[in-house]
Structures are given as C-alpha cells and as structure tokens.
Short mmCIF file of C-alpha atoms in Angstrom, two decimals:
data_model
loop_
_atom_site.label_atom_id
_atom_site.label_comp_id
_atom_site.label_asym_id
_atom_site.label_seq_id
_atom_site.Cartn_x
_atom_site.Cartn_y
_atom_site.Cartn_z
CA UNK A 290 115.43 111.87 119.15
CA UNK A 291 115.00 109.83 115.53
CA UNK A 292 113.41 111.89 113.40
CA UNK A 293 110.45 110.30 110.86
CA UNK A 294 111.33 110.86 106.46
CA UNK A 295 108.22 112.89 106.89
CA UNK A 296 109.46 114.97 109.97
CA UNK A 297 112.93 115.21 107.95
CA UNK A 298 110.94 116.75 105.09
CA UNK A 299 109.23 118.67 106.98
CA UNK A 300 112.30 120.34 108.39
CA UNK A 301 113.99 121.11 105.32
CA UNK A 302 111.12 122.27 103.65
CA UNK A 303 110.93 124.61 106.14
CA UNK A 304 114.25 125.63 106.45
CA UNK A 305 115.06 126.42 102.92
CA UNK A 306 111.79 128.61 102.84
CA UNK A 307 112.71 130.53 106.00
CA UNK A 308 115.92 130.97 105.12
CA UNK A 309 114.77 132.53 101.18
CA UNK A 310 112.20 134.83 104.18
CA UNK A 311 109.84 133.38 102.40
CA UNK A 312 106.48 130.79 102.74
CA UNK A 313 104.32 129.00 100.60
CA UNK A 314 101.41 131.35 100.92
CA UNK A 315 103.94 134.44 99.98
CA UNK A 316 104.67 132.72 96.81
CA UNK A 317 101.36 132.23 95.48
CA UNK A 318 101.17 128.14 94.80
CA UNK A 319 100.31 125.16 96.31
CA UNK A 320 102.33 122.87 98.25
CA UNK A 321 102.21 120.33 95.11
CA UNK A 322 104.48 123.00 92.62
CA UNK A 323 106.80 123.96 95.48
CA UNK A 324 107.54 120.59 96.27
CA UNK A 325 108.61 119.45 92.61
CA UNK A 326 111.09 122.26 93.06
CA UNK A 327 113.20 120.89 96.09
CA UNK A 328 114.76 117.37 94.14
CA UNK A 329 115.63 114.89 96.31
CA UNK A 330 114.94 116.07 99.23
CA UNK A 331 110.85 116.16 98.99
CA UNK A 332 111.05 113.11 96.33
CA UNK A 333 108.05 110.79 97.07
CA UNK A 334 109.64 107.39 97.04
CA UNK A 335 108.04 104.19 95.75
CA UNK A 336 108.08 100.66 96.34
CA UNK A 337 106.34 98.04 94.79
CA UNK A 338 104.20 95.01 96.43
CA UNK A 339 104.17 92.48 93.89
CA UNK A 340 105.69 92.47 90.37
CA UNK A 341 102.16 91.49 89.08
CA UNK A 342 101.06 91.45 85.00
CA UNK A 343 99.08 94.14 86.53
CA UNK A 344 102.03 96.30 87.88
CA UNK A 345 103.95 95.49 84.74
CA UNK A 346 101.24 96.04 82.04
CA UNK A 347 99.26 98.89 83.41
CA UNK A 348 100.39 100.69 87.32
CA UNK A 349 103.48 100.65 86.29
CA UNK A 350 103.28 102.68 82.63
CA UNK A 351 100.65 104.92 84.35
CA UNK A 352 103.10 105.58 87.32
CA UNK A 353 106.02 106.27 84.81
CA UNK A 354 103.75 108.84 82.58
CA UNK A 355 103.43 111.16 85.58
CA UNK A 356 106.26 110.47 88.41
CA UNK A 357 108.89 112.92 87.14
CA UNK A 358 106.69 115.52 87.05
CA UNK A 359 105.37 114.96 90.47
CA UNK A 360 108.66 114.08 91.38
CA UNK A 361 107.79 110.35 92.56
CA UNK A 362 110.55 107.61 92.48
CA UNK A 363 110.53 103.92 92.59
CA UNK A 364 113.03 102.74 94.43
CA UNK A 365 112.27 99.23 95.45
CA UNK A 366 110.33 95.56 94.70
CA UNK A 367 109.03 93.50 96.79
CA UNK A 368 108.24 89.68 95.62
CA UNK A 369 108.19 86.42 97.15
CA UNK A 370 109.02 84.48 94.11
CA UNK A 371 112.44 84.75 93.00
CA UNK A 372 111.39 84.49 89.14
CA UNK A 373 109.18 87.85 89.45
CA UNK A 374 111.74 89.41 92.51
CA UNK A 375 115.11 89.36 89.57
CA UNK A 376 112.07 90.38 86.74
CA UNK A 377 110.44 93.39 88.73
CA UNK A 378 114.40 94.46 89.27
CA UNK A 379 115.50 94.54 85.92
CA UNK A 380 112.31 96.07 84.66
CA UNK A 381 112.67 98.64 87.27
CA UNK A 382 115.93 99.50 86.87
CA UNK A 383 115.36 99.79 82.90
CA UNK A 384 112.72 101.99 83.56
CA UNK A 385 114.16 104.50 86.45
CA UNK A 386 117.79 104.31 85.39
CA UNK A 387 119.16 103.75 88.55
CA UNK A 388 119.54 100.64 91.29
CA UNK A 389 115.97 99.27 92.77
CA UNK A 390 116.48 97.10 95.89
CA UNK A 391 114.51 93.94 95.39
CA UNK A 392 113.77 92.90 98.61
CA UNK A 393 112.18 88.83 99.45
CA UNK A 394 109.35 89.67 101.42
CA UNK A 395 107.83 92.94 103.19
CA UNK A 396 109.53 92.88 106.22
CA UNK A 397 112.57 93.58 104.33
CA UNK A 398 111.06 96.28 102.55
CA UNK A 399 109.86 97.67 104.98
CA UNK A 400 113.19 98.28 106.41
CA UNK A 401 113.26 101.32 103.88
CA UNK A 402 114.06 103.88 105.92
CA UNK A 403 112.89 106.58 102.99
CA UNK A 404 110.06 104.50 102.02
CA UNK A 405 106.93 107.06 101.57
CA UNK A 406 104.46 104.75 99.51
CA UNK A 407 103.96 101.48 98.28
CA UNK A 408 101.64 99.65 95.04
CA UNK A 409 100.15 96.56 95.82
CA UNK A 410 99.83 94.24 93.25
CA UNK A 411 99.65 91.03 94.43
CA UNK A 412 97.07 88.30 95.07
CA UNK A 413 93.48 89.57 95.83
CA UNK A 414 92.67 87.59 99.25
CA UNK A 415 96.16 89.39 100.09
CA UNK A 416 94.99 92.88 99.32
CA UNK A 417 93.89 93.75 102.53
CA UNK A 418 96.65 91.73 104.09
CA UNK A 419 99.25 94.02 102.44
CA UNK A 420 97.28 97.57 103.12
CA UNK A 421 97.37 96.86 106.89
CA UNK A 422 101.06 96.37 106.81
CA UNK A 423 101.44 98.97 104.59
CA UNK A 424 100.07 102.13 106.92
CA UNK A 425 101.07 100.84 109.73
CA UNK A 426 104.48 101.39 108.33
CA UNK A 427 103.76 104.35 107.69
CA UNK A 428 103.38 104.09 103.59
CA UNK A 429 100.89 105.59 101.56
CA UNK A 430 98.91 103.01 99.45
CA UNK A 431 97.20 102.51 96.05
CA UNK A 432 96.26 98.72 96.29
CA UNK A 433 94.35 97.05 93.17
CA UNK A 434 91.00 95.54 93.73
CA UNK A 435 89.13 93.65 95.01
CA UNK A 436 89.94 95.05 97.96
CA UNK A 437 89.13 92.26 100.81
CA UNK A 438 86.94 88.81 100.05
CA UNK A 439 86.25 88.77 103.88
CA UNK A 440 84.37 90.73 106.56
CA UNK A 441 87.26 90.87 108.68
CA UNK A 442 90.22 91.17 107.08
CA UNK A 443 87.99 94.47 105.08
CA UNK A 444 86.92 95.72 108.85
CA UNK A 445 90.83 95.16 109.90
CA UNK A 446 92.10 97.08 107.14
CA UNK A 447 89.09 100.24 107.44
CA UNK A 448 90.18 100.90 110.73
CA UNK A 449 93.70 100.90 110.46
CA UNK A 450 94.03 102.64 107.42
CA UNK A 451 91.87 104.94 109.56
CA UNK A 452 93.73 105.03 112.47
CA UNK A 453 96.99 105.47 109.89
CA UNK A 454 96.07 108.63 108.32
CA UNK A 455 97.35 107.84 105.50
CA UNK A 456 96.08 108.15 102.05
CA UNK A 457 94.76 105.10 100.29
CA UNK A 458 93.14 105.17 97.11
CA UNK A 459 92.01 101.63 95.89
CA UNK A 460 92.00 100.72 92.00
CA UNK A 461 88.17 101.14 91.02
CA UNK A 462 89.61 103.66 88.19
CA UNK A 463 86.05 104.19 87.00
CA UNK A 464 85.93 107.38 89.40
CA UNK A 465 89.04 109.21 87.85
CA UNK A 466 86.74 108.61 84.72
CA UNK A 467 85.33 112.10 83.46
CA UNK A 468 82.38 110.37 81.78
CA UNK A 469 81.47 108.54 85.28
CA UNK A 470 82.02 111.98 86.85
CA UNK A 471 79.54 113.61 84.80
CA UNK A 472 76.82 110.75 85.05
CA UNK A 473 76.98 110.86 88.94
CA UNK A 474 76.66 114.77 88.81
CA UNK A 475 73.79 114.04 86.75
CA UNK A 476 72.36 112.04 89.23
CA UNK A 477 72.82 113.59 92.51
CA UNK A 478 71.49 116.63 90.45
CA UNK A 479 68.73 115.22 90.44
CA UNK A 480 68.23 115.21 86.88
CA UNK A 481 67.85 112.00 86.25
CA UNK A 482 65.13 110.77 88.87
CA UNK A 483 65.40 108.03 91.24
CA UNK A 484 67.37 104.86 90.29
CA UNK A 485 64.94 101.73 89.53
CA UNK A 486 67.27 99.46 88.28
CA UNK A 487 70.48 98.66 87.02
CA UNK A 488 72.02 96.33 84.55
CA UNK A 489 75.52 95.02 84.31
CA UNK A 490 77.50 92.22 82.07
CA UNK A 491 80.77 91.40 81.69
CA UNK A 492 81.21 88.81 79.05
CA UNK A 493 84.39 87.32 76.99
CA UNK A 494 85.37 84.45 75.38
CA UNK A 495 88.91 83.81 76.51
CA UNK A 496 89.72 80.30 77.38
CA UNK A 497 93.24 80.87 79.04
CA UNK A 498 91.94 83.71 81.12
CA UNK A 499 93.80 83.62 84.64
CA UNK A 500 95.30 80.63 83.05
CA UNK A 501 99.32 80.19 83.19
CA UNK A 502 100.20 76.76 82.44
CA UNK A 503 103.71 77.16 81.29
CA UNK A 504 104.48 79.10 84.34
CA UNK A 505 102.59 76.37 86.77
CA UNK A 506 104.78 73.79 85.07
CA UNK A 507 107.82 76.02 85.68
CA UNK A 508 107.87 76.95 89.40
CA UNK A 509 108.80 74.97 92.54
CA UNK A 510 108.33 75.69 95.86
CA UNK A 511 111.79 76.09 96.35
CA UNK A 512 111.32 79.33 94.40
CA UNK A 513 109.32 80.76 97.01
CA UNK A 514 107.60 81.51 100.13
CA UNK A 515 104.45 79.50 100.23
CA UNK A 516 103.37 80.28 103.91
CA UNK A 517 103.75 83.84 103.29
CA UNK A 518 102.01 83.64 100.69
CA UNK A 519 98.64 82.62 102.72
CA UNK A 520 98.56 85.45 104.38
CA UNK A 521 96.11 84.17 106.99
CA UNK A 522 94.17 81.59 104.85
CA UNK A 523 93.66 78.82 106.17
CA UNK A 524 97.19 76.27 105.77
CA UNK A 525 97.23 73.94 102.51
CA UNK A 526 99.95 72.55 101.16
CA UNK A 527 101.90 73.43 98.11
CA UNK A 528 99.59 73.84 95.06
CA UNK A 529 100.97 75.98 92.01
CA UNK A 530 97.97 76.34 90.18
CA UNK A 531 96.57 77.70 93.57
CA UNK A 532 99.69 80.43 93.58
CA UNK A 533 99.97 81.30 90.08
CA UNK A 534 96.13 80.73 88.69
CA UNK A 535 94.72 82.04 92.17
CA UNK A 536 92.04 83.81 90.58
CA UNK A 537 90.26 80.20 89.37
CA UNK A 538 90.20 79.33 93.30
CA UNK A 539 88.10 80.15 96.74
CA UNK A 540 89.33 80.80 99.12
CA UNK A 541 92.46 82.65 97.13
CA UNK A 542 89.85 84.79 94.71
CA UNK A 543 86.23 84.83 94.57
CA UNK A 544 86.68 85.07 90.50
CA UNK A 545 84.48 87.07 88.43
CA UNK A 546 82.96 88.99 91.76
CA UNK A 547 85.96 90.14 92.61
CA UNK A 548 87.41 90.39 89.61
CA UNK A 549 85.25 92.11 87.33
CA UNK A 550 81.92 92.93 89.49
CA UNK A 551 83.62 95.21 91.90
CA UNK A 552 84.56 97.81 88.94
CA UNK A 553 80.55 97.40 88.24
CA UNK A 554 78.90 97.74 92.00
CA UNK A 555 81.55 100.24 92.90
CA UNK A 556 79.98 103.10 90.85
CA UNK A 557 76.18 101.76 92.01
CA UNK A 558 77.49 102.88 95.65
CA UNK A 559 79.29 106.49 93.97
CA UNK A 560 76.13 107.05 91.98
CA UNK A 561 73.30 106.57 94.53
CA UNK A 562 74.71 107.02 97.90
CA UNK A 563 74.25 103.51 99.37
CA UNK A 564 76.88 102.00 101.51
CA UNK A 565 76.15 98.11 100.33
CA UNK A 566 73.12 95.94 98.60
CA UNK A 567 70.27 95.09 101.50
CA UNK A 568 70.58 91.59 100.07
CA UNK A 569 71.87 89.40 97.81
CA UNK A 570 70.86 85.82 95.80
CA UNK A 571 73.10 84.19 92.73
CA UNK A 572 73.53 81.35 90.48
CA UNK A 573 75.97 79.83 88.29
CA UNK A 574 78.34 77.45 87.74
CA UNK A 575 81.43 75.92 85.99
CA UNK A 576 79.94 75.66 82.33
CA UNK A 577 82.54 75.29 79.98
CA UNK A 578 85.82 74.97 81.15
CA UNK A 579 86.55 72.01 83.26
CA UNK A 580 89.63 72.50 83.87
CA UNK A 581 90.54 72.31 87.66
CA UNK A 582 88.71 75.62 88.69
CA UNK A 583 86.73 75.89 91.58
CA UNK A 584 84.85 79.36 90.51
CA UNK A 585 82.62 79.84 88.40
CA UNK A 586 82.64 80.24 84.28
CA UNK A 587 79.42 81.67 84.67
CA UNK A 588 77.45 83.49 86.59
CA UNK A 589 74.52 85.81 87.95
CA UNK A 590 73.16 87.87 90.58
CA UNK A 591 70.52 89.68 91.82
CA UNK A 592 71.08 92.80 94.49
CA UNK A 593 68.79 94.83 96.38
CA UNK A 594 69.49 98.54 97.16
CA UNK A 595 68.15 101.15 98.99
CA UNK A 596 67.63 102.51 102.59
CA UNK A 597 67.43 99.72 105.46
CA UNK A 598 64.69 101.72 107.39
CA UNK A 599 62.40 101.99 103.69
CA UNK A 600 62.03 98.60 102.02
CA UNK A 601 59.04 100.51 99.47
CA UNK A 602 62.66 102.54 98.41
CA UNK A 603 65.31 101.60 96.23
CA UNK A 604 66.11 99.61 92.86
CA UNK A 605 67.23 95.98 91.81
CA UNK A 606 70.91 95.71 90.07
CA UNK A 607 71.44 92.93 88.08
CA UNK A 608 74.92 91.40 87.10
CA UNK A 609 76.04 88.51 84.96
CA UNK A 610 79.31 87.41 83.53
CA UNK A 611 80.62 84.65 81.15
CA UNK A 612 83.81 83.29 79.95
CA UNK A 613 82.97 81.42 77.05
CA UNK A 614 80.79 84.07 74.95
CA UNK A 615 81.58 87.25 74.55
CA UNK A 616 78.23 88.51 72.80
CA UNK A 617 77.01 91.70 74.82
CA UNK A 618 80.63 92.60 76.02
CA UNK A 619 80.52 95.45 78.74
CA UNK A 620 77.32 96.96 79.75
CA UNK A 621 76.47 99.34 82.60
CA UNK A 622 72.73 100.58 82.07
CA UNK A 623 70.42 103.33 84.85
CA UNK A 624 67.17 102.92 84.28
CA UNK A 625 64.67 105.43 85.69
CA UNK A 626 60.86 106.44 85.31
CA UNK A 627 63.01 109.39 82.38
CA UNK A 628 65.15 106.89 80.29
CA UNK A 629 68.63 105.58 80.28
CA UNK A 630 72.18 106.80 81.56
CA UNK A 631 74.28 103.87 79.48
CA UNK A 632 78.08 103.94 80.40
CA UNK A 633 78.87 101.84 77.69
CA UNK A 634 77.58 103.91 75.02
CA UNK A 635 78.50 107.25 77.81
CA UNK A 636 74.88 108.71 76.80
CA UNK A 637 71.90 109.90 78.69
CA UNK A 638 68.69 109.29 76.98
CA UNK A 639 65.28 109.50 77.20
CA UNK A 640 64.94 105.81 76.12
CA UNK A 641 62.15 103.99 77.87
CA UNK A 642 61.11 107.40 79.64
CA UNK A 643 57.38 108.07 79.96
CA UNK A 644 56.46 110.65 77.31
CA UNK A 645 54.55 113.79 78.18
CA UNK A 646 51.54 112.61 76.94
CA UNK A 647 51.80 109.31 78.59
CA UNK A 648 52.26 110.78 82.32
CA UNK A 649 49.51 112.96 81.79
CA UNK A 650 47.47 110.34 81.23
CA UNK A 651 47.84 108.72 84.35
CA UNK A 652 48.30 111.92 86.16
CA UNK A 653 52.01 111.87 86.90
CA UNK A 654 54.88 114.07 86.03
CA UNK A 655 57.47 113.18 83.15
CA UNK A 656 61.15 113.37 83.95
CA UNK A 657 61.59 114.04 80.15
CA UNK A 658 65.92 113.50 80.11
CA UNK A 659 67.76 115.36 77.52
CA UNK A 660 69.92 113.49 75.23
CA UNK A 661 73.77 113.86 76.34
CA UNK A 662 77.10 112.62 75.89
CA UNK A 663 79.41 112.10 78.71
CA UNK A 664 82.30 111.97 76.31
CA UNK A 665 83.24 108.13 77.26
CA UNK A 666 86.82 106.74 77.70
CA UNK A 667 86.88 103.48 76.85
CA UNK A 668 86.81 100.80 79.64
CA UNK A 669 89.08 97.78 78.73
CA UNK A 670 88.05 94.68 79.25
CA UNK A 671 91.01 92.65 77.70
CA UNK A 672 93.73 90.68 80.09
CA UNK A 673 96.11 93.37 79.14
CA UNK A 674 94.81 96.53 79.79
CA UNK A 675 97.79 98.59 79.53
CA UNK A 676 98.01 102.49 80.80
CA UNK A 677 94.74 103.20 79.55
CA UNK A 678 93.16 106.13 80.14
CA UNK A 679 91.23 105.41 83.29
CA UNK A 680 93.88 103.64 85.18
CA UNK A 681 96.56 106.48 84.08
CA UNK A 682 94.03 109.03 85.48
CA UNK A 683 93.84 107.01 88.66
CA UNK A 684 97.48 106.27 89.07
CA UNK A 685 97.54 110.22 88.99
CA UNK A 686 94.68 111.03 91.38
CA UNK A 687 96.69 108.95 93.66
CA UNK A 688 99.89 110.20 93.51
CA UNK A 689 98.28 114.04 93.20
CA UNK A 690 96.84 113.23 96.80
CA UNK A 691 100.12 112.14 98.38
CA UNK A 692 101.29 114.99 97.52
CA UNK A 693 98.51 117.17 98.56
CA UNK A 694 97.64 115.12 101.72
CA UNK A 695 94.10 115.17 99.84
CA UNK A 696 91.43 112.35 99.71
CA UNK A 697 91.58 110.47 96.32
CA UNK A 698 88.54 109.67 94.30
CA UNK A 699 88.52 105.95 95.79
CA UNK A 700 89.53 105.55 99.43
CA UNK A 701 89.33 103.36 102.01
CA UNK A 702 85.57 103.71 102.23
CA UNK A 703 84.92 102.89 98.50
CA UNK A 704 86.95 99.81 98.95
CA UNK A 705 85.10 98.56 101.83
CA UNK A 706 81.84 99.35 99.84
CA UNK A 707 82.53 97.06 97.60
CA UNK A 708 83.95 94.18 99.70
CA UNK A 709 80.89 94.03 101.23
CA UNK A 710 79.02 93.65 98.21
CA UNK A 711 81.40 90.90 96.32
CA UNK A 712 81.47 88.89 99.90
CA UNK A 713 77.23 88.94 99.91
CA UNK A 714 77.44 87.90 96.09
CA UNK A 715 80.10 85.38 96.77
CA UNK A 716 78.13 84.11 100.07
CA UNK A 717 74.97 83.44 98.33
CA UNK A 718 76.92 81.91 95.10
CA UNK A 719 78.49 79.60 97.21
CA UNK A 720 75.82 78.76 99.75
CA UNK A 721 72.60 79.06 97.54
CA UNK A 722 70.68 81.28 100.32
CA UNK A 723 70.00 85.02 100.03
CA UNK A 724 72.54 87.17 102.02
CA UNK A 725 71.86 89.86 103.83
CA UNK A 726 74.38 92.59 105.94
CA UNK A 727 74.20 93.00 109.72
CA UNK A 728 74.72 97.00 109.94
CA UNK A 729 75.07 96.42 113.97
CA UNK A 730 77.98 93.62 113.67
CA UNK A 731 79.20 94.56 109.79
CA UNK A 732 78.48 91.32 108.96
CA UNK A 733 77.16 89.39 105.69
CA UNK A 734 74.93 86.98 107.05
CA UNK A 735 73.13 83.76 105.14
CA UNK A 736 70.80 81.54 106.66
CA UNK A 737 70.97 83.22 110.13
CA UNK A 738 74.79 82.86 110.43
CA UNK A 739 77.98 84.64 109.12
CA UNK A 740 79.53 83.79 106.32
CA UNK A 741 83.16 82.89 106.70
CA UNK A 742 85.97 81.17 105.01
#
C-alpha cells in the first residue's frame, strides 16, 4: 500500500512520540510547537502558482517573514512563461538557499510527491481554475483575489474545495486586520445599530496601472503556453496585451470589480452577515485612457443588502472608482441612525448620530456611539504593496491554519461571497440592467436570464 506525505507524517509523528512514551497532550502544547520541533520530516512544503508582481512584491516577503519559524519551505515554481519560470527560480533559490524545481505547467508540479501547499498568483479568471486543481491534489491553498468572475467556475471551486477538506484561505487580507476585527465586534455587538448604508471609493491617478508595454513588446508566443493559459475561456488567438495587461480585459478580468471592489464588499458580507447584495445596477465607462482597454477607467455602483424574505430590511452600499484622479483616495464609511465607523480614518464616531435631544423629540431612542479608535493599519493602495502589514498577517493566518488544520479568517465561503457580488456588479456594468441572485439556482440573473461569459 502507497502511503499519502500526510499519512507518512502522520506515522512518524507518531512514532517518535511513542517511542519518547510520550503524546502531545502529556507535553502540554499544541500540535503547531511540536511540529516546528521534528525538521524535515513535518516541514510544510510550498510551491508557487505563478511568479506574479504579486508573489514577488508582497506573498512572497510575507511568506519569508514567518516560514522558518513555522517551519514552511518553498520548494517549487510553477509558470507558463519561460521569462517568469527562470525569474521565479532564481528569486527562489536566492531567497531559500537551496534548489527550487521550476516546473512548465501544473501538471508537472503536481507531480511533487511532497507537495503540501501551493500560492496562486496568477491571472484572476484563472483563480478558481487553479484552486480546483489545487485540492484535488491534495494541496492546501492561499489563492489571491478575486476569487472567480463566473457563477460556475466559483460554484465548481466551493464544492470541491469542500469536498477536499483542505484549507483555503483567499487574499481579502482586510480580516487578518486588527482594526477590521474590532469594527465587526463592534457591530455584531450590537453597539453600533443596524447598518443603513455604506460608502466606498477607490481612486488613483496612475496612468500605467496594469499597463506593461515593454514586456508586451518583449514576449512571443513561443515563450509560452497560450491555451493553457485560457483556462476554459472561451479560444482567441494570441494577444499579448490580453496575457500580460489581462486586468484591462473581459473576459480575462472584470478590472476595478475585481480588482479593487472585492477587498471593499468582502468586509460588507464579514460585518453584517449577508451572503451577497439582493441586487445590483452600475455605470461607467472608459474616460480617460483610450488606450486599447475594454474595462472601465471609471466607474460606479449601487448594491442592495439585506434579508431576501424582508425587503423593508437592510442598507444601500455605494462604490466608485477612478483611474485618472486620485482626490478622495480610499474610503470605507458605516453609517447608522448613531454615527460613523470610518475604516479609513479606523474611528467610531458619533458623527451624523441623532443627539439625545433630537430622538426625544420625535420619540425614538439615540444610539449615542462613543468615540473610538480601532488602531488602523494602513491599507495600501499603490501597485506595489509590498509585505505590508495586512497581507503579512494574512500570509500568517494561512500558514498558522495549515498547520493547525484550523479555518483561516477568509475561506472558501468568503471567496464565494464576494464572487457573487463582483459578477452582479460586472453583469449590470456590462449589460446596463439591474442584477439580481437566484438563491435556488446560485445564479446572477439580468433581464430574466443568467449572465454568462
């Protein structure tokens, strides 16, 4: 019989501890502080899906702040572009001081044999793509958002990352912020009232954002595996703008909804509860930069939350994002009937609260808030983030819960949250009718059909 790396583990785990007559319980600490001291033997070992400016500039430096204390290893790189495949080795091997397989696709890496976990960092229609082969090889995953920009492939992926077992934690780092984990305390406190409406923007002014025009120039198609790379889109033909600037194209990225939203609408479903908008309406368009793109430069949306069985409950988020000004920068604002919870500032205030005086008046009760501070990390909102604080924190919860064979503070079901909101955005962007969600068929809907591809 061929034993699994985890069954292997298992077994010498549990050898060297009955053969000391002792267990884990008998020595007084968690499986996490016994594991760091069996070495190589209990070593969680990495590979990486996509050597992305993401994995380089920010997974990757979180990863390496924590990994020899957890005792985590990267052992391997998986790219289909032979430019970032001989990059993501060096880098690697730099970094970890030892040889790191760089394998040209998944199915090679796959062929691991002590392969335990993988990053995904590649394209974001491929996302879900790469989680599905990920568990079903038996790999833990921590896959950057968006998660999926279609009903299916996000349904696909739920159920077999389900099926799996395995822990997933997707990369809304907002919850491993301690300033977001104080603010949804607050709220499911009840402290803070019901939610009435939220306010998001995302503004910049950065004209070669998910621009890489020396790069498009550079590659050929020679250099790499262009139906792999589609990943069940629909076939085209060689485009390199479409491969390297993916992000400026649907059906390869639904832009700024995916991009930028998701961080945004994922903490609307942690803070209040709620699953997914009940519907959905937008507007924008390509403003400024005419440049090829297909997605928008600007844009806005409306969503309405609350329960599906009480349309007198729930609250109206509104989101907007522009390239070409960045006046207003980052906001994330909860109003209620009390005041303000503002995650930009990371203060709960009374501002715009009925006073006393004024609730008496019309017979009502004031939710007078206190003033707080939630002590806010700093959310970047700059091409190159780095290891900041809430992505290292992230990168940790993650590999924390490997270890633990815990839940981490974004899994599977956070991810598919979100999908479903970015796809209803995206569906009414791109069609001009209000979307909706079919609970029964987990389907966005516009116009009395579902919205596909």
């Amino acid at each position: 019989m061929t034993t699994t790396r985890k069954t292997r583990r298992e077994f010498l785990q549990q050898s060297l501890m009955a053969g000391a007559g002792l267990t884990i319980s008998a020595m007084g600490m968690p499986a996490s502080s016994y594991a760091r001291i069996m070495g190589a033997n209990d070593r969680i070992n990495v590979g990486l899906v996509g050597f992305s400016d993401r994995a380089r500039q920010a997974l990757l430096p979180s990863f390496f702040s924590h990994n020899r204390e957890l005792n985590f290893d990267l052992i391997a790189v998986s790219d289909i572009w032979n430019r970032r495949r001989e990059e993501g080795k060096a880098f690697l091997q730099e970094k970890t001081g030892h040889n790191v397989q760089a394998c040209t696709n998944n199915d090679e890496l796959y062929r691991i044999k002590d392969l335990d976990a993988v990053f995904i960092a590649s394209a974001d229609f491929q996302h879900a793509y790469h989680t599905i082969e990920a568990v079903k090889n038996k790999c833990d995953v921590y896959s950057e958002k968006p998660f999926a920009e279609t009903m299916a492939e996000a349904r696909q992926a739920l159920k077999a990352v389900k099926e799996s077992g395995k822990i997933m934690q997707v990369g809304t780092q907002r919850r491993s912020g301690g300033s977001y984990h104080a603010a949804a305390n607050f709220i499911k406190d009840g402290k803070f009232g019901d939610i009435t409406m939220v306010e998001m923007t995302w503004n910049v002014n950065q004209p070669g954002r998910w621009r890489r025009p020396d790069l498009v120039k550079s590659i050929r198609e020679s250099d790499t595996d262009w139906k792999r790379f589609l990943a069940g889109r629909p076939n085209d033909s060689w485009d390199p703008r479409k491969y390297l600037e993916y992000r400026l194209f649907w059906p390869y990225s639904s832009g700024i909804f995916g991009q930028w939203m998701t961080h945004q609408i994922d903490t609307v479903h942690w803070f209040s509860g709620l699953k997914h908008p009940r519907s959905a309406v937008a507007n924008g368009g390509i403003y400024m930069w005419h440049d090829g793109r297909k997605n928008p430069d600007t844009l806005t949306a409306v969503f309405d939350y609350g329960p599906a069985d009480a349309p007198d409950k729930g609250f109206q988020v509104m989101y907007s994002s522009r390239f070409h000004n960045s006046a207003g920068g980052t906001k994330e604002i909860y109003y209620s009937n009390g005041g303000t919870i503002d995650m930009s500032t990371g203060k709960i205030s009374n501002t715009g609260g009925l006073t006393e005086r004024e609730a008496s008046e019309m017979g009502m009760h004031a939710n007078l808030l206190p003033a707080v501070s939630l002590n806010q990390e700093k959310v970047e909102t700059s091409a190159n983030t780095g290891g900041d604080i809430l992505t290292n924190a992230h990168v940790r919860n993650w590999m924390t819960c490997v270890r633990e064979r815990k839940q981490p503070n974004a899994p599977i079901e956070a991810a598919y949250s979100h999908s479903i909101a970015l796809i209803m955005g995206n569906a009414a962007y791109r069609t001009g009718m209000k979307a909706t969600f079919d609970e029964a068929t987990q389907e966005v809907m516009v116009g009395g059909k579902v919205f596909t591809l």
